[in-house]
Amino acid sequence: MPGQKTPLSLIPVGFAVLVAIAIVSRLSTPLQASATAREIAPATPGGELLTQGDPLDPPTDQPSPLQGSAGGTRFYQPPLLEPPSPGLPINNGIRGKCPVDLDLPSEPLTALMPSSGVGLTLAGNSTSFLIYLPSTSALTGELILQDETGTEQLYQMMVTLTNTPGIIKLTVPLDELSLKSGEYYRWYFSILCDPTDRAADLFVSGWLKPMDVSPSLMADLDNAATPLERAEIYGKNGFWYPTLELLADIQQSSTDFSTEAKIGWDELLSSEVVNLESLVNQPFLECCEMENQPLPAQP
């Protein structure tokens, strides 16, 4: 009726109803939003939901392609390299022993190289390959360098072996072979388990990619005060072979060796991308007589 006033007794009831409605509305909003997100989020083939995450979450720490693949260390950041011909056989890393040597106590024949089988070296310079030789009754080893397709043999070195296990260094004068920067080359090191049957050879192999040194890298190398600093610079720029050779030479040097250099050597071989921790304390050998053989005439 006009002029009739609402009873005071009904005011608290009405106010309470309004408060309850507001509370329920606030609580239902995030629940509805969450359900909507689950409905529209795309699913993986396995049925797991893919969400974009909270916009306030910190960004994930993902390396850029220029930083190379995972597993790098202070002395080596692996570049993003893959074997250029995946269909061709590659036997890198641990390979085994000659059948007659299986009972001899030593590690198997192993190439010191990334587990990918690919490494950069310096164009126009000699390059050294480091190989762990097991105890073996075999008398001869062989290093061969080929072009990418394996159809052209570029270099051959015969090695006289002893029965002493350890790491040897085989240096190839790439500067005399006119290798092209940016191209891949294949190399093999074989132990002739049975010289009358070359099919019985035990071997490791890998890829070599010469690259030119940029002016900025050359300036950094010129400013390096020690071989250890040069090794670190090479490694940070993805050059496997000169990094490995420098660190190996330092291990054998009476003037350049240091605890830091030993840590760097151990860290390099034990890293995720190399995984040769069993070789960190193996001795270096000057055991082998090497003879460069004339290459067969190319057709």
CSV table of C-alpha atoms in Angstrom, one decimal:
chain,number,residue,atom,x,y,z
A,1,MET,CA,0.0,0.0,0.0
A,2,PRO,CA,1.2,3.5,-0.7
A,3,GLY,CA,3.2,4.9,2.1
A,4,GLN,CA,3.6,1.5,3.8
A,5,LYS,CA,7.1,0.9,5.3
A,6,THR,CA,9.1,-2.3,5.1
A,7,PRO,CA,9.1,-3.9,8.5
A,8,LEU,CA,12.5,-3.5,10.2
A,9,SER,CA,12.5,-7.2,11.0
A,10,LEU,CA,12.8,-8.1,7.3
A,11,ILE,CA,15.9,-5.9,6.6
A,12,PRO,CA,18.5,-8.3,8.1
A,13,VAL,CA,17.0,-11.2,6.2
A,14,GLY,CA,17.2,-9.4,2.9
A,15,PHE,CA,20.8,-8.2,3.5
A,16,ALA,CA,21.9,-11.7,4.4
A,17,VAL,CA,20.4,-13.0,1.1
A,18,LEU,CA,22.3,-10.4,-0.9
A,19,VAL,CA,25.6,-11.2,0.8
A,20,ALA,CA,25.1,-14.9,0.2
A,21,ILE,CA,24.4,-14.4,-3.5
A,22,ALA,CA,27.6,-12.3,-3.8
A,23,ILE,CA,29.7,-14.9,-2.1
A,24,VAL,CA,28.4,-17.7,-4.2
A,25,SER,CA,29.0,-15.7,-7.4
A,26,ARG,CA,32.7,-15.0,-6.5
A,27,LEU,CA,33.3,-18.6,-5.7
A,28,SER,CA,31.8,-20.0,-8.9
A,29,THR,CA,33.7,-17.7,-11.3
A,30,PRO,CA,37.2,-19.4,-11.0
A,31,LEU,CA,35.5,-22.9,-11.0
A,32,GLN,CA,33.7,-22.0,-14.3
A,33,ALA,CA,36.9,-20.6,-15.8
A,34,SER,CA,38.9,-23.6,-14.9
A,35,ALA,CA,36.3,-25.9,-16.4
A,36,THR,CA,36.3,-23.8,-19.6
A,37,ALA,CA,40.1,-24.0,-19.9
A,38,ARG,CA,39.9,-27.8,-19.6
A,39,GLU,CA,37.3,-27.9,-22.3
A,40,ILE,CA,39.3,-25.8,-24.9
A,41,ALA,CA,42.9,-26.9,-24.1
A,42,PRO,CA,44.3,-29.0,-26.9
A,43,ALA,CA,45.3,-32.5,-26.0
A,44,THR,CA,48.4,-34.5,-27.0
A,45,PRO,CA,48.1,-37.8,-28.8
A,46,GLY,CA,48.5,-39.5,-25.4
A,47,GLY,CA,45.5,-37.5,-24.0
A,48,GLU,CA,47.5,-35.1,-21.8
A,49,LEU,CA,46.4,-31.5,-21.8
A,50,LEU,CA,48.6,-28.8,-23.2
A,51,THR,CA,48.3,-25.5,-21.3
A,52,GLN,CA,50.1,-22.2,-21.7
A,53,GLY,CA,50.9,-21.8,-18.0
A,54,ASP,CA,50.5,-18.9,-15.7
A,55,PRO,CA,51.5,-15.6,-17.4
A,56,LEU,CA,53.4,-14.7,-14.3
A,57,ASP,CA,55.5,-17.9,-14.3
A,58,PRO,CA,59.2,-17.3,-15.1
A,59,PRO,CA,60.2,-18.3,-18.7
A,60,THR,CA,61.7,-21.7,-19.1
A,61,ASP,CA,65.5,-21.8,-19.4
A,62,GLN,CA,65.9,-23.1,-23.0
A,63,PRO,CA,69.2,-22.6,-24.8
A,64,SER,CA,69.1,-20.9,-28.2
A,65,PRO,CA,70.3,-22.9,-31.2
A,66,LEU,CA,73.5,-20.9,-31.2
A,67,GLN,CA,74.4,-22.4,-27.8
A,68,GLY,CA,74.5,-25.9,-29.2
A,69,SER,CA,73.0,-29.1,-27.8
A,70,ALA,CA,72.6,-30.0,-24.2
A,71,GLY,CA,75.3,-31.5,-22.1
A,72,GLY,CA,78.1,-28.9,-22.8
A,73,THR,CA,80.7,-28.0,-20.3
A,74,ARG,CA,83.0,-25.0,-19.7
A,75,PHE,CA,85.5,-26.5,-22.2
A,76,TYR,CA,83.1,-27.6,-24.9
A,77,GLN,CA,79.8,-26.4,-26.2
A,78,PRO,CA,78.8,-28.9,-28.9
A,79,PRO,CA,77.5,-27.3,-32.1
A,80,LEU,CA,74.3,-28.6,-33.6
A,81,LEU,CA,75.9,-31.1,-36.0
A,82,GLU,CA,74.6,-34.4,-37.3
A,83,PRO,CA,76.3,-37.0,-39.5
A,84,PRO,CA,75.7,-35.8,-43.1
A,85,SER,CA,74.8,-39.3,-44.4
A,86,PRO,CA,72.7,-41.1,-41.7
A,87,GLY,CA,72.4,-44.2,-44.0
A,88,LEU,CA,76.2,-44.8,-43.9
A,89,PRO,CA,77.5,-47.0,-41.0
A,90,ILE,CA,79.3,-45.1,-38.2
A,91,ASN,CA,81.0,-46.8,-35.3
A,92,ASN,CA,82.0,-44.2,-32.9
A,93,GLY,CA,82.8,-44.5,-29.2
A,94,ILE,CA,83.3,-47.9,-27.6
A,95,ARG,CA,83.9,-50.6,-30.1
A,96,GLY,CA,85.4,-53.7,-28.5
A,97,LYS,CA,88.5,-55.9,-28.7
A,98,CYS,CA,90.0,-58.4,-31.1
A,99,PRO,CA,88.6,-61.9,-30.3
A,100,VAL,CA,92.0,-63.2,-29.2
A,101,ASP,CA,92.3,-60.3,-26.7
A,102,LEU,CA,88.9,-60.6,-24.9
A,103,ASP,CA,90.6,-61.9,-21.7
A,104,LEU,CA,93.2,-59.1,-21.5
A,105,PRO,CA,92.4,-56.6,-18.8
A,106,SER,CA,91.8,-53.2,-20.4
A,107,GLU,CA,89.1,-50.9,-21.8
A,108,PRO,CA,87.9,-51.6,-25.4
A,109,LEU,CA,89.1,-49.7,-28.5
A,110,THR,CA,87.6,-46.3,-28.1
A,111,ALA,CA,87.8,-43.0,-30.1
A,112,LEU,CA,87.9,-39.9,-28.0
A,113,MET,CA,85.1,-38.0,-29.6
A,114,PRO,CA,81.5,-36.8,-29.0
A,115,SER,CA,79.0,-39.6,-29.0
A,116,SER,CA,77.4,-38.0,-32.1
A,117,GLY,CA,80.4,-39.0,-34.1
A,118,VAL,CA,80.9,-35.5,-35.5
A,119,GLY,CA,83.5,-32.9,-34.6
A,120,LEU,CA,84.7,-29.5,-35.9
A,121,THR,CA,88.4,-28.8,-36.6
A,122,LEU,CA,90.3,-25.8,-38.0
A,123,ALA,CA,90.5,-25.5,-41.8
A,124,GLY,CA,94.0,-25.4,-43.1
A,125,ASN,CA,95.6,-26.8,-40.0
A,126,SER,CA,96.8,-30.3,-39.0
A,127,THR,CA,94.4,-32.3,-36.9
A,128,SER,CA,95.1,-34.9,-34.3
A,129,PHE,CA,92.9,-37.9,-33.5
A,130,LEU,CA,93.1,-39.4,-30.0
A,131,ILE,CA,92.4,-43.1,-29.8
A,132,TYR,CA,92.4,-45.4,-26.7
A,133,LEU,CA,94.2,-48.6,-27.6
A,134,PRO,CA,93.4,-51.7,-25.5
A,135,SER,CA,95.9,-54.4,-24.7
A,136,THR,CA,96.1,-56.3,-27.9
A,137,SER,CA,98.2,-58.9,-29.6
A,138,ALA,CA,97.6,-57.2,-33.0
A,139,LEU,CA,100.7,-55.6,-34.4
A,140,THR,CA,99.2,-53.1,-36.9
A,141,GLY,CA,96.7,-50.3,-36.9
A,142,GLU,CA,95.5,-48.1,-39.8
A,143,LEU,CA,94.1,-44.6,-40.0
A,144,ILE,CA,92.2,-43.6,-43.2
A,145,LEU,CA,90.6,-40.3,-44.2
A,146,GLN,CA,88.0,-40.2,-46.9
A,147,ASP,CA,85.6,-37.8,-48.5
A,148,GLU,CA,82.0,-37.6,-47.4
A,149,THR,CA,80.7,-40.3,-49.7
A,150,GLY,CA,83.5,-42.7,-48.9
A,151,THR,CA,84.4,-43.0,-52.5
A,152,GLU,CA,87.7,-41.1,-52.4
A,153,GLN,CA,90.6,-42.0,-50.0
A,154,LEU,CA,92.5,-38.9,-49.1
A,155,TYR,CA,95.0,-40.1,-46.5
A,156,GLN,CA,96.3,-43.4,-45.1
A,157,MET,CA,98.6,-44.0,-42.1
A,158,MET,CA,99.9,-47.4,-40.9
A,159,VAL,CA,100.7,-47.7,-37.2
A,160,THR,CA,102.9,-50.3,-35.5
A,161,LEU,CA,101.2,-51.2,-32.2
A,162,THR,CA,102.6,-52.5,-28.9
A,163,ASN,CA,100.7,-54.5,-26.3
A,164,THR,CA,100.5,-51.5,-23.9
A,165,PRO,CA,97.0,-50.0,-23.3
A,166,GLY,CA,96.6,-46.2,-23.4
A,167,ILE,CA,95.8,-43.1,-25.4
A,168,ILE,CA,97.7,-42.4,-28.6
A,169,LYS,CA,97.6,-39.3,-30.8
A,170,LEU,CA,97.7,-39.6,-34.6
A,171,THR,CA,98.2,-36.3,-36.4
A,172,VAL,CA,97.1,-35.8,-40.0
A,173,PRO,CA,98.4,-32.8,-42.0
A,174,LEU,CA,95.1,-31.6,-43.3
A,175,ASP,CA,96.8,-28.4,-44.5
A,176,GLU,CA,98.5,-30.5,-47.2
A,177,LEU,CA,95.3,-32.2,-48.3
A,178,SER,CA,93.4,-29.1,-49.4
A,179,LEU,CA,90.2,-30.0,-47.5
A,180,LYS,CA,87.3,-27.6,-48.1
A,181,SER,CA,85.9,-25.6,-45.2
A,182,GLY,CA,82.3,-26.5,-44.3
A,183,GLU,CA,82.4,-30.0,-45.9
A,184,TYR,CA,82.3,-33.3,-44.1
A,185,TYR,CA,85.0,-36.0,-44.2
A,186,ARG,CA,85.0,-39.5,-42.8
A,187,TRP,CA,87.8,-41.1,-40.9
A,188,TYR,CA,88.5,-44.6,-39.6
A,189,PHE,CA,91.0,-46.2,-37.3
A,190,SER,CA,91.3,-49.9,-37.5
A,191,ILE,CA,93.2,-52.6,-35.6
A,192,LEU,CA,94.1,-55.4,-37.9
A,193,CYS,CA,93.1,-58.3,-35.7
A,194,ASP,CA,93.9,-60.7,-38.6
A,195,PRO,CA,96.1,-59.2,-41.3
A,196,THR,CA,95.0,-62.0,-43.7
A,197,ASP,CA,91.3,-61.2,-43.2
A,198,ARG,CA,90.6,-57.4,-43.3
A,199,ALA,CA,86.9,-58.2,-42.7
A,200,ALA,CA,87.9,-59.1,-39.2
A,201,ASP,CA,89.3,-55.5,-38.5
A,202,LEU,CA,88.2,-53.8,-35.3
A,203,PHE,CA,87.5,-50.2,-36.0
A,204,VAL,CA,86.1,-46.9,-34.8
A,205,SER,CA,85.1,-44.1,-37.1
A,206,GLY,CA,83.7,-40.5,-37.2
A,207,TRP,CA,83.1,-37.3,-39.1
A,208,LEU,CA,85.4,-34.4,-39.4
A,209,LYS,CA,84.3,-30.9,-40.5
A,210,PRO,CA,86.9,-28.3,-41.1
A,211,MET,CA,85.8,-24.7,-40.5
A,212,ASP,CA,87.5,-21.3,-41.1
A,213,VAL,CA,88.3,-19.3,-38.0
A,214,SER,CA,86.4,-16.0,-37.8
A,215,PRO,CA,88.4,-12.7,-37.1
A,216,SER,CA,86.8,-12.3,-33.7
A,217,LEU,CA,87.8,-15.9,-32.7
A,218,MET,CA,91.3,-15.3,-34.0
A,219,ALA,CA,91.6,-12.2,-31.9
A,220,ASP,CA,90.4,-14.1,-28.8
A,221,LEU,CA,93.0,-16.8,-29.4
A,222,ASP,CA,95.7,-14.2,-29.9
A,223,ASN,CA,94.8,-12.7,-26.6
A,224,ALA,CA,94.8,-16.0,-24.7
A,225,ALA,CA,97.7,-16.1,-22.2
A,226,THR,CA,97.9,-19.9,-21.7
A,227,PRO,CA,97.2,-23.1,-23.6
A,228,LEU,CA,94.3,-23.8,-21.2
A,229,GLU,CA,92.7,-20.5,-22.1
A,230,ARG,CA,93.0,-21.3,-25.8
A,231,ALA,CA,91.4,-24.7,-25.2
A,232,GLU,CA,88.5,-23.1,-23.4
A,233,ILE,CA,88.0,-20.6,-26.3
A,234,TYR,CA,88.1,-23.3,-28.9
A,235,GLY,CA,85.7,-25.4,-26.9
A,236,LYS,CA,83.2,-22.6,-26.4
A,237,ASN,CA,83.1,-22.1,-30.1
A,238,GLY,CA,82.4,-25.8,-30.8
A,239,PHE,CA,85.8,-26.9,-32.1
A,240,TRP,CA,86.2,-30.4,-30.8
A,241,TYR,CA,89.5,-31.5,-32.2
A,242,PRO,CA,91.8,-28.6,-31.2
A,243,THR,CA,90.1,-28.5,-27.8
A,244,LEU,CA,90.8,-32.2,-27.1
A,245,GLU,CA,94.3,-32.0,-28.4
A,246,LEU,CA,95.2,-28.9,-26.3
A,247,LEU,CA,93.8,-30.4,-23.1
A,248,ALA,CA,95.5,-33.7,-23.8
A,249,ASP,CA,98.9,-32.0,-24.4
A,250,ILE,CA,98.5,-30.0,-21.2
A,251,GLN,CA,98.0,-33.3,-19.2
A,252,GLN,CA,101.4,-34.4,-20.4
A,253,SER,CA,103.2,-31.0,-19.9
A,254,SER,CA,105.5,-30.4,-17.0
A,255,THR,CA,105.1,-26.6,-17.3
A,256,ASP,CA,101.4,-26.1,-18.3
A,257,PHE,CA,99.8,-28.8,-16.2
A,258,SER,CA,97.6,-27.6,-13.3
A,259,THR,CA,94.7,-28.9,-11.2
A,260,GLU,CA,92.4,-26.7,-13.3
A,261,ALA,CA,93.6,-28.4,-16.5
A,262,LYS,CA,93.0,-31.9,-15.0
A,263,ILE,CA,89.5,-30.9,-13.9
A,264,GLY,CA,88.9,-29.6,-17.4
A,265,TRP,CA,90.1,-32.9,-19.0
A,266,ASP,CA,87.9,-34.9,-16.6
A,267,GLU,CA,84.9,-32.7,-17.2
A,268,LEU,CA,85.2,-32.9,-20.9
A,269,LEU,CA,85.4,-36.7,-21.1
A,270,SER,CA,82.7,-37.2,-18.5
A,271,SER,CA,80.2,-34.8,-20.0
A,272,GLU,CA,76.9,-35.9,-21.3
A,273,VAL,CA,77.8,-35.4,-25.0
A,274,VAL,CA,81.0,-37.5,-24.7
A,275,ASN,CA,80.4,-40.0,-21.9
A,276,LEU,CA,83.9,-41.4,-21.7
A,277,GLU,CA,84.5,-41.1,-18.0
A,278,SER,CA,86.3,-44.4,-17.9
A,279,LEU,CA,89.2,-42.9,-19.8
A,280,VAL,CA,90.0,-39.8,-17.7
A,281,ASN,CA,92.9,-41.4,-15.9
A,282,GLN,CA,94.3,-43.5,-18.8
A,283,PRO,CA,98.0,-43.0,-19.7
A,284,PHE,CA,99.1,-41.3,-22.8
A,285,LEU,CA,101.4,-43.4,-25.0
A,286,GLU,CA,104.3,-42.6,-27.4
A,287,CYS,CA,104.3,-46.2,-28.3
A,288,CYS,CA,103.8,-46.4,-32.0
A,289,GLU,CA,105.8,-46.1,-35.1
A,290,MET,CA,103.8,-44.4,-37.8
A,291,GLU,CA,104.3,-44.6,-41.6
A,292,ASN,CA,102.4,-42.6,-44.2
A,293,GLN,CA,101.5,-44.9,-47.0
A,294,PRO,CA,101.1,-43.9,-50.7
A,295,LEU,CA,97.5,-43.5,-51.6
A,296,PRO,CA,96.1,-45.8,-54.3
A,297,ALA,CA,95.8,-44.2,-57.7
A,298,GLN,CA,92.3,-42.7,-58.3
A,299,PRO,CA,90.5,-44.0,-61.4
